[in-house]
Backbone as numpy.savetxt, mean C-alpha at the origin, in Angstrom:
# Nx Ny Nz CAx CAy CAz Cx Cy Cz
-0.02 17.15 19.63 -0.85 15.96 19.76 -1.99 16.02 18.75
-2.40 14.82 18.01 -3.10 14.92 17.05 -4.50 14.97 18.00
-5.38 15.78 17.08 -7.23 15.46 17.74 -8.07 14.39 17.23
-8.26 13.41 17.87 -9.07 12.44 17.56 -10.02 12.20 17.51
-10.89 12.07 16.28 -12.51 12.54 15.73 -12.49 10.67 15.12
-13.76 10.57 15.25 -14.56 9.15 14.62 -14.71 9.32 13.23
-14.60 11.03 13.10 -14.61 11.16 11.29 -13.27 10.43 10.43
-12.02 10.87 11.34 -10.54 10.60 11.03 -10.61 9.24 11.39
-11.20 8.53 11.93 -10.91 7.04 12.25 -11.76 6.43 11.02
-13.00 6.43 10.84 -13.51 6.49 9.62 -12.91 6.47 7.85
-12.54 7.78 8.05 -11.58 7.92 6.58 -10.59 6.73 7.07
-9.43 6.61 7.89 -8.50 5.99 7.67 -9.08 4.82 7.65
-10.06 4.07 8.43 -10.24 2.41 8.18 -10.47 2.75 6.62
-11.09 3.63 5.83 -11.68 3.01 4.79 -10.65 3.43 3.43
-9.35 3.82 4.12 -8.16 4.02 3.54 -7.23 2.96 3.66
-7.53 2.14 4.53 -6.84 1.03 5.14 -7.74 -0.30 3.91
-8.75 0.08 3.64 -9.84 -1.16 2.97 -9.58 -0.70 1.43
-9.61 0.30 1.14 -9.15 0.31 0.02 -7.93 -0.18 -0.23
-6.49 -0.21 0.31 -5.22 -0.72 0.21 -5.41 -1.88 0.54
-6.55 -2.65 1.16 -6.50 -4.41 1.13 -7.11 -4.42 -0.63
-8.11 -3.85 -1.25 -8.60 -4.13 -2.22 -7.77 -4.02 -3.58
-7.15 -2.86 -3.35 -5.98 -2.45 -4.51 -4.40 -3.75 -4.42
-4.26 -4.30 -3.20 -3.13 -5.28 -3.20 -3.68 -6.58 -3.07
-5.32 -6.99 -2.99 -5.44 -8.50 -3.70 -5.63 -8.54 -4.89
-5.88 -7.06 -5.70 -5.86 -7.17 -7.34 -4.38 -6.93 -7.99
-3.87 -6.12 -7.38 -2.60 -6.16 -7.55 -1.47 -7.66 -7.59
-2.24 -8.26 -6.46 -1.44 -9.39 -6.34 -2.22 -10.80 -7.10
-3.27 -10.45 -7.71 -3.76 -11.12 -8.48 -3.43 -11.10 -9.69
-3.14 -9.83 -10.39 -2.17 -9.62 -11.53 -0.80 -10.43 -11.72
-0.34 -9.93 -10.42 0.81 -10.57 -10.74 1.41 -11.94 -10.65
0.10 -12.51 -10.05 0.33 -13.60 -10.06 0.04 -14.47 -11.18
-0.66 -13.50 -12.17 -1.45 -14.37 -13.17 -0.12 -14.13 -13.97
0.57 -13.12 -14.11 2.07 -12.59 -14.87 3.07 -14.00 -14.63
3.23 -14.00 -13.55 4.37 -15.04 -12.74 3.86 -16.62 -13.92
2.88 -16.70 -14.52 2.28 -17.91 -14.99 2.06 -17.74 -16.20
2.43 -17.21 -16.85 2.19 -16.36 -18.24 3.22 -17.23 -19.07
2.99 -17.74 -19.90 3.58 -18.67 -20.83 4.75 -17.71 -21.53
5.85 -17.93 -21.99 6.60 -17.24 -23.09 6.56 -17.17 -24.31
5.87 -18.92 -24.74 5.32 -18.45 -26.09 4.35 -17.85 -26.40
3.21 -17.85 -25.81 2.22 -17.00 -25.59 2.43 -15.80 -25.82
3.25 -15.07 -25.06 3.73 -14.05 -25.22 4.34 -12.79 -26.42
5.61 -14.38 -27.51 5.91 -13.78 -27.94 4.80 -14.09 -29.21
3.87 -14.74 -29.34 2.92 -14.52 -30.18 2.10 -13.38 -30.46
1.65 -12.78 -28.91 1.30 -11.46 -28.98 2.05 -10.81 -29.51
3.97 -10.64 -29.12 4.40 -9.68 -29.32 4.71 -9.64 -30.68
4.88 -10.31 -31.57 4.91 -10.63 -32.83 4.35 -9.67 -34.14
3.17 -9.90 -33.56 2.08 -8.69 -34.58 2.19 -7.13 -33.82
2.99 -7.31 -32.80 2.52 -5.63 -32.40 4.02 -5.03 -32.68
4.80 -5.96 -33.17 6.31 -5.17 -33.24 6.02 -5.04 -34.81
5.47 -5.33 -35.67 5.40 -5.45 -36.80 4.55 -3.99 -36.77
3.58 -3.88 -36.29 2.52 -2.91 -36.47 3.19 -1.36 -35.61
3.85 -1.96 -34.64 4.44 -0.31 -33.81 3.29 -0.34 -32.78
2.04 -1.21 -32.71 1.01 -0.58 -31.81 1.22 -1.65 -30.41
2.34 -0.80 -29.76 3.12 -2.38 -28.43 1.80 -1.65 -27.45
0.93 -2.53 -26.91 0.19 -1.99 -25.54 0.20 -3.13 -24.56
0.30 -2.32 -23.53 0.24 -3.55 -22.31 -0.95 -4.55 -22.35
-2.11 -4.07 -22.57 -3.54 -4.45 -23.01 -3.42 -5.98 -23.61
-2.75 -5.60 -24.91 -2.28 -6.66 -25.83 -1.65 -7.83 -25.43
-0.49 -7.48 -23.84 0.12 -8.46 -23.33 -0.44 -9.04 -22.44
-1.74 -8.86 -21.98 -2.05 -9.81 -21.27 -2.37 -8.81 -19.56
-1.88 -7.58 -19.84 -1.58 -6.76 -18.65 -2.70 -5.62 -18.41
-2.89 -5.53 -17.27 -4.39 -4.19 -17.01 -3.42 -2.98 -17.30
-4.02 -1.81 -18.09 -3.20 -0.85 -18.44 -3.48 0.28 -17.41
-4.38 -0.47 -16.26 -4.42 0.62 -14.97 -3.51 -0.29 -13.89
-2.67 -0.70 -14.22 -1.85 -2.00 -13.33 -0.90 -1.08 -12.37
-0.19 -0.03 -13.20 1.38 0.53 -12.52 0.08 1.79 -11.85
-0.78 2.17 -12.42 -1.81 3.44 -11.71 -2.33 2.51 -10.10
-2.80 1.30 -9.89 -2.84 0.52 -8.87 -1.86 0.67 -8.01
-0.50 -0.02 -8.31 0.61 0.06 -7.86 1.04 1.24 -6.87
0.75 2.41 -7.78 1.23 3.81 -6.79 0.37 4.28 -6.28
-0.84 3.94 -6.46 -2.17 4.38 -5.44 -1.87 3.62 -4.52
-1.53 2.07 -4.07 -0.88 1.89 -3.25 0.06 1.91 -2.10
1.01 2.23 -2.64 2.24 3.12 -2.27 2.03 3.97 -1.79
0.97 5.06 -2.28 0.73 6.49 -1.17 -0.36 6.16 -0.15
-0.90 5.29 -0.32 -2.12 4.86 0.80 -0.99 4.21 1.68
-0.24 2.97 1.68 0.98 2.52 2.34 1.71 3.33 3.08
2.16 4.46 2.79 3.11 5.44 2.97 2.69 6.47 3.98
1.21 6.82 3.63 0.14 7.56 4.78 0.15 6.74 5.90
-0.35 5.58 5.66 -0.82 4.58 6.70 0.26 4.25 7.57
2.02 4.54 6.92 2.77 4.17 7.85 3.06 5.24 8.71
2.82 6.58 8.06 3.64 7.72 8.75 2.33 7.97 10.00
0.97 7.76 9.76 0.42 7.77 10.80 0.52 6.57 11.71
0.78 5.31 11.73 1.23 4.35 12.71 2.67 4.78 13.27
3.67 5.05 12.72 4.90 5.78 13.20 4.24 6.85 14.83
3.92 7.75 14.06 3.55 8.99 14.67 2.87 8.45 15.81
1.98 7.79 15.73 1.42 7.13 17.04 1.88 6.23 18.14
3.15 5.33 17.26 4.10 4.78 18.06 4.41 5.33 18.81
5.24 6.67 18.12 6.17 7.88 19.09 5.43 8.27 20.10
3.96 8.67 19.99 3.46 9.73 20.59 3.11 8.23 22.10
2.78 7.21 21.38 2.99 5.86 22.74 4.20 5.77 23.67
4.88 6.31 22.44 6.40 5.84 23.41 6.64 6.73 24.16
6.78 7.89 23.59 6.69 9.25 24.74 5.84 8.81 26.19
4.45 8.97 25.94 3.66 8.15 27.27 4.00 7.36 27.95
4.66 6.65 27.54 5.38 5.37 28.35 6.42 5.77 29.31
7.47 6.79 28.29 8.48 7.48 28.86 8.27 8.04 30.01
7.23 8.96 30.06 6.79 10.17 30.65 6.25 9.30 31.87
5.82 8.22 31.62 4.52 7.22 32.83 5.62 6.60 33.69
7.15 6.05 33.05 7.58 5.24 33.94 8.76 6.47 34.46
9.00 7.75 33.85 9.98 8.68 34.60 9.19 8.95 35.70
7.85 9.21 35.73 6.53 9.51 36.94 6.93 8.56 38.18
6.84 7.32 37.76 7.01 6.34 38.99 8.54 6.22 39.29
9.48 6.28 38.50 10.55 6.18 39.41 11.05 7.65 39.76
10.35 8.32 40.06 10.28 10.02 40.81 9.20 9.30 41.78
8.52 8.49 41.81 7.17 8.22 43.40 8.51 7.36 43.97
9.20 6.40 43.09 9.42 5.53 44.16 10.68 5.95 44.92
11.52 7.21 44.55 12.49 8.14 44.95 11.99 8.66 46.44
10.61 8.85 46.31 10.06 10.13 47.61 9.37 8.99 48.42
């Protein structure tokens, strides 16, 4: 059974607030991507295939975009395996609460 401290509730809300902050910029990116003209595009890409110097920067893209992305993903991934874990450890209780009463209502 995990020990439950206000410190650990703490960190996780503010692990939980960071993953709202990292996926409305995230999803602000990509939404600005989804709207991104093609000629536009290949205008940028034009001078940078010529030059060799291709950067995401250049396209229109945050070059901390895919570093967002998987900071995500492991904050996501924490956040699920501790909601999991707590499910179980609910469901067990439940188990354990209603095997209790139908053993009272036996005797």
């Amino acid at each position: 059974m995990n020990v439950l401290s206000l410190e650990s509730c703490e960190r996780d809300l503010a692990a939980l607030n960071a993953a709202d902050m990292l996926t409305a910029s995230v999803k602000k990116e990509l939404e600005r991507l989804k709207g991104i003209d093609t000629k536009d595009v290949m205008k940028r890409v034009a001078p940078m295939l010529l030059t060799g110097n291709i950067t995401l920067e250049a396209l229109g893209i945050p070059a901390n975009l895919f570093e967002q992305i998987e900071q995500l993903e492991k904050i996501n991934r924490v956040a699920r395996e501790k909601l999991r874990t707590r499910i179980c450890e609910d469901k067990k209780a439940l188990v354990q609460m209603e095997d209790g009463s139908a053993q009272d209502a036996e005797i």
